[in-house]
Structures are given as structure tokens and as C-alpha cells.
Coordinates of C-alpha atoms and ligand atoms in Angstrom, one line a residue:
X12 CA -4.3 75.4 40.8
X13 CA -5.2 71.9 41.9
X14 CA -1.6 70.1 43.5
X15 CA -1.7 66.0 43.8
X16 CA -0.4 66.0 47.7
X17 CA -3.6 67.2 47.3
X18 CA -5.5 64.5 49.6
X19 CA -8.8 65.4 49.4
X20 CA -8.5 64.3 45.4
X21 CA -9.8 61.1 44.3
X22 CA -9.6 59.5 41.0
X23 CA -12.8 57.8 39.4
X24 CA -11.4 55.8 36.3
X25 CA -13.2 56.9 33.1
X26 CA -11.1 55.2 31.0
X27 CA -9.9 51.1 31.7
X28 CA -6.7 49.4 30.2
X29 CA -8.1 46.8 27.8
X30 CA -10.4 49.9 26.1
X31 CA -7.6 51.9 25.2
X32 CA -6.0 48.8 23.6
X33 CA -9.2 48.1 21.8
X34 CA -9.4 52.2 20.5
X35 CA -5.5 52.3 19.3
X36 CA -5.4 48.8 18.0
X37 CA -8.6 50.2 16.2
X38 CA -6.8 54.4 14.9
X39 CA -3.6 51.8 13.4
X40 CA -6.2 50.0 11.5
X41 CA -7.3 53.6 10.0
X42 CA -3.6 55.3 9.7
X43 CA -2.4 51.8 7.8
X44 CA -5.2 52.8 5.4
X45 CA -5.0 56.0 5.6
X46 CA -1.2 55.9 4.4
X47 CA -1.2 52.8 3.0
X48 CA 2.1 52.9 -0.1
X49 CA 3.3 55.7 2.4
X50 CA 6.0 56.3 4.8
X51 CA 4.6 59.0 7.4
X52 CA 6.2 60.8 10.4
X53 CA 5.3 60.1 13.5
X54 CA 6.5 63.4 15.9
X55 CA 5.1 62.6 19.2
X56 CA 4.8 65.6 21.5
X57 CA 6.5 65.1 25.1
X58 CA 5.7 64.3 27.6
X59 CA 2.3 63.2 27.6
X60 CA 1.7 60.7 24.1
X61 CA 5.4 58.4 25.3
X62 CA 3.0 56.0 25.9
X63 CA 0.2 56.5 23.1
X64 CA 2.8 56.9 20.5
X65 CA 4.7 53.6 21.5
X66 CA 1.4 51.5 21.7
X67 CA 0.0 53.1 18.2
X68 CA 2.7 52.5 15.6
X69 CA 3.3 48.8 17.1
X70 CA -0.6 48.2 16.1
X71 CA 0.3 50.9 12.5
X72 CA 1.7 48.2 9.5
X73 CA 3.3 49.9 7.4
X74 CA 6.7 51.6 6.8
X75 CA 7.5 55.1 9.8
X76 CA 9.7 56.9 11.6
X77 CA 9.7 58.1 14.6
X78 CA 10.3 61.8 16.1
X79 CA 9.7 64.0 19.4
X80 CA 8.9 67.2 19.8
X81 CA 9.4 68.6 23.7
X82 CA 6.5 71.6 24.2
X83 CA 5.9 72.8 28.4
X84 CA 2.6 74.5 28.6
X85 CA 0.6 73.2 32.1
X86 CA 1.7 74.1 35.3
X87 CA -0.6 71.2 38.1
X88 CA -4.4 71.4 36.3
X89 CA -4.2 75.8 35.1
X90 CA -2.9 76.0 31.8
X91 CA -0.2 79.5 32.2
X92 CA -0.8 80.6 28.5
X93 CA 2.5 80.1 27.1
X94 CA 3.2 77.3 25.4
X95 CA 8.0 76.5 25.6
X96 CA 9.6 74.1 23.1
X97 CA 11.7 72.1 25.4
X98 CA 13.1 69.5 23.0
X99 CA 13.1 70.1 17.9
X100 CA 12.2 67.7 15.8
X101 CA 16.1 65.5 14.9
X102 CA 14.9 64.6 11.6
X103 CA 13.9 66.3 8.6
X104 CA 10.3 67.1 7.8
X105 CA 10.5 68.6 4.2
X106 CA 8.3 67.1 1.9
X107 CA 7.6 63.6 4.0
X108 CA 3.3 62.7 5.4
X109 CA 3.4 64.1 9.8
X110 CA 1.4 61.9 11.8
X111 CA 1.5 64.7 15.4
X112 CA 0.7 63.1 18.2
X113 CA -1.3 64.2 21.3
X114 CA -2.2 63.0 24.6
X115 CA -5.1 65.0 25.2
X116 CA -5.9 69.0 23.4
X117 CA -7.6 71.4 26.0
X118 CA -7.9 75.2 24.7
X119 CA -5.6 73.4 21.2
X120 CA -2.9 76.4 22.7
X121 CA -0.4 73.9 22.3
X122 CA -0.4 72.3 19.3
X123 CA -1.7 74.9 17.2
X124 CA 2.2 76.2 18.4
X125 CA 3.0 73.5 17.0
X126 CA 1.2 73.2 13.9
X127 CA 2.3 76.7 12.8
X128 CA 6.3 76.0 13.3
X129 CA 5.6 72.2 11.5
X130 CA 3.9 74.4 8.4
X131 CA 6.8 75.8 7.9
X132 CA 9.6 73.5 7.7
X133 CA 6.9 72.8 4.5
X134 CA 6.5 68.4 4.6
X135 CA 4.2 66.7 2.5
X136 CA 1.5 66.1 4.3
X137 CA -0.5 67.0 8.4
X138 CA -2.1 65.4 9.9
X139 CA -3.1 65.7 14.0
X140 CA -3.6 62.1 16.4
X141 CA -4.7 62.8 19.7
X142 CA -5.6 60.0 22.3
X143 CA -8.3 63.0 23.7
X144 CA -10.7 65.5 22.4
X145 CA -11.7 68.0 25.4
X146 CA -13.9 69.6 21.9
X147 CA -15.8 71.8 24.9
X148 CA -12.8 73.9 26.2
X149 CA -11.3 74.9 22.9
X150 CA -10.1 78.3 21.4
X151 CA -8.1 78.0 18.3
X152 CA -9.7 75.2 15.5
X153 CA -7.7 73.0 14.8
X154 CA -8.0 69.8 12.0
X155 CA -7.7 66.1 13.8
X156 CA -8.1 63.5 11.6
X157 CA -7.5 61.1 14.4
X158 CA -9.5 60.8 17.9
X159 CA -8.9 58.2 20.2
X160 CA -11.6 59.1 22.6
X161 CA -14.1 62.8 22.3
X162 CA -14.8 63.4 26.7
X163 CA -16.1 67.4 28.0
X164 CA -14.4 67.2 31.3
X165 CA -13.0 66.2 34.1
X166 CA -8.4 66.4 34.4
X167 CA -7.9 63.3 33.4
X168 CA -4.8 61.2 34.8
X169 CA -2.8 58.0 33.7
X170 CA -2.0 56.3 30.4
X171 CA 0.9 59.2 29.8
X172 CA -1.4 62.4 31.1
X173 CA -0.3 63.8 34.0
X174 CA -1.1 66.1 37.4
X175 CA 2.9 67.6 38.4
X176 CA 4.6 64.8 36.3
X177 CA 3.2 61.9 38.7
X178 CA 0.5 59.2 37.0
X179 CA 1.7 58.6 34.0
X180 CA 2.5 55.3 34.6
X181 CA -1.6 54.0 35.5
X182 CA -2.5 51.7 32.8
X183 CA -6.1 53.7 32.3
X184 CA -6.9 56.8 32.0
X185 CA -8.6 58.3 35.1
X186 CA -10.4 61.9 36.5
X187 CA -9.0 63.4 39.7
X188 CA -11.6 64.5 41.8
X189 CA -12.2 66.3 44.9
X190 CA -13.7 63.6 47.4
Ligands
IMP228 P1 -4.3 72.7 25.2 O1 -3.4 73.5 25.3 O2 -4.7 73.3 26.4 O3 -4.8 72.3 24.7 O4 -3.1 71.6 26.9 C1 -2.5 70.9 25.8 C2 -1.8 70.3 27.0 O5 -2.0 70.2 28.3 C3 -2.2 68.6 26.4 O6 -0.4 68.2 26.1 C4 -1.6 68.1 28.7 O7 0.2 68.4 28.4 C5 -2.2 69.1 28.6 N1 -3.5 68.4 29.5 C6 -4.3 69.1 29.2 N2 -5.6 68.7 30.3 C7 -5.0 68.2 30.6 C8 -5.7 67.1 31.9 O8 -6.2 67.2 31.9 N3 -4.9 65.6 31.9 C9 -3.4 65.9 31.8 N4 -2.8 67.2 31.2 C10 -3.9 68.2 30.1
MG229 MG1 0.9 67.9 30.3

């Protein structure tokens, strides 16, 4: 497992704050068009999606609701293979249009557990919006309707993404690399 305290790790900028801003605006427009006439419920997955969700909903020109679920599956930079629910939904979602907002989808294991759980609550529809899709590492099929960026490798930090709970506040997205 790699830790931040490991001083040999360097950060390399992959996506600048202004590139993120531009892409988030596009996603907001697309969602606004797709859900015209509806009132979707945005479900942010804590904690990683909090910045993306906050920026995204301000680019959506629709009435909407916001809720959060807490899920945890990673320790350091490696999946521990087990998903824990740390917070459940507060709003009723039966018959609603849900848009699940995730920071990054890697193996897809975390999200597939959540999707299964949300489907059992009988929403009218369920879509996934991920800031980053690491498609090459996918272990389970997931229908992801909205993707900010497709990135193939590396451990990423910033814009909500953490390494051992740190670096979420970086305004851009960086890869952690050995120097
Ligand atoms: P999955 O279950 O393998 O798809 O892992 C998804 C979760 O792991 C995400 O919600 C993130 O919290 C975390 N994660 C996966 N890859 C990264 C990364 O590169 N940086 C930071 N967190 C990551
Ligand atoms: Mg995380």
C-alpha cells in the first residue's frame, strides 16, 4: 500500500481546474436537456463526490433534490475488496429519477453494490454520472450515462479524490507517481 507519507511520491497535473470547469458545465447542460420537465434526485457518494456534485448541480438548470450516501471501499491506494455503507439515503426515492454522482469508477465494485441497493428502492429511473472513468480496470459491467474524463491508469488525487483522506482540496486532478 502506498501512503502519502511516502516522500518518493510526486504529483503530476493531469486535468487543470479550468478544464474540469468546462467539462462540468457541459455535463450540466447535457443533464438539463435529458431531464427537461423532471425533477431528478442527485445522489452523491461520500466523500469523494462532494466537490464534483457541488459544481455539477450549479450547472443544471432544473428543479432538483440532493442526497448523499456514504460508501467506503479503499484503504490507501488499494481496494480492500469490501464495501461498507457508512450513511444511507435520507430522502424517499421510490418513483424518482435518480442520478448517482461518483468521483471515480475503477473496478466498479463499489458502485455496483450501491446500484443494487438503490434499485431495490424502486426508483423510476437510475443513471450514473462519474467524473472519471478508469474503464480498463472494470471488473463488473455498469451502465454509465455521463462521464467527465476517461483515464486509463494511475492513482489520482484532487477535486475531491483522496489518498488516505488527504489532497481532496487540490483544485485540479493529479496523478501520484514515484519520482
Ligand atoms: P471501485 O470499487 O474499484 O470502482 O472504486 C471506486 C472508489 O475507490 C471510488 O469511489 C474512490 O473513492 C476510490 N478510488 C478508486 N480509484 C481512485 C483513485 O485513483 N484515486 C482516489 N480514489 C480512488
Ligand atoms: Mg476514496
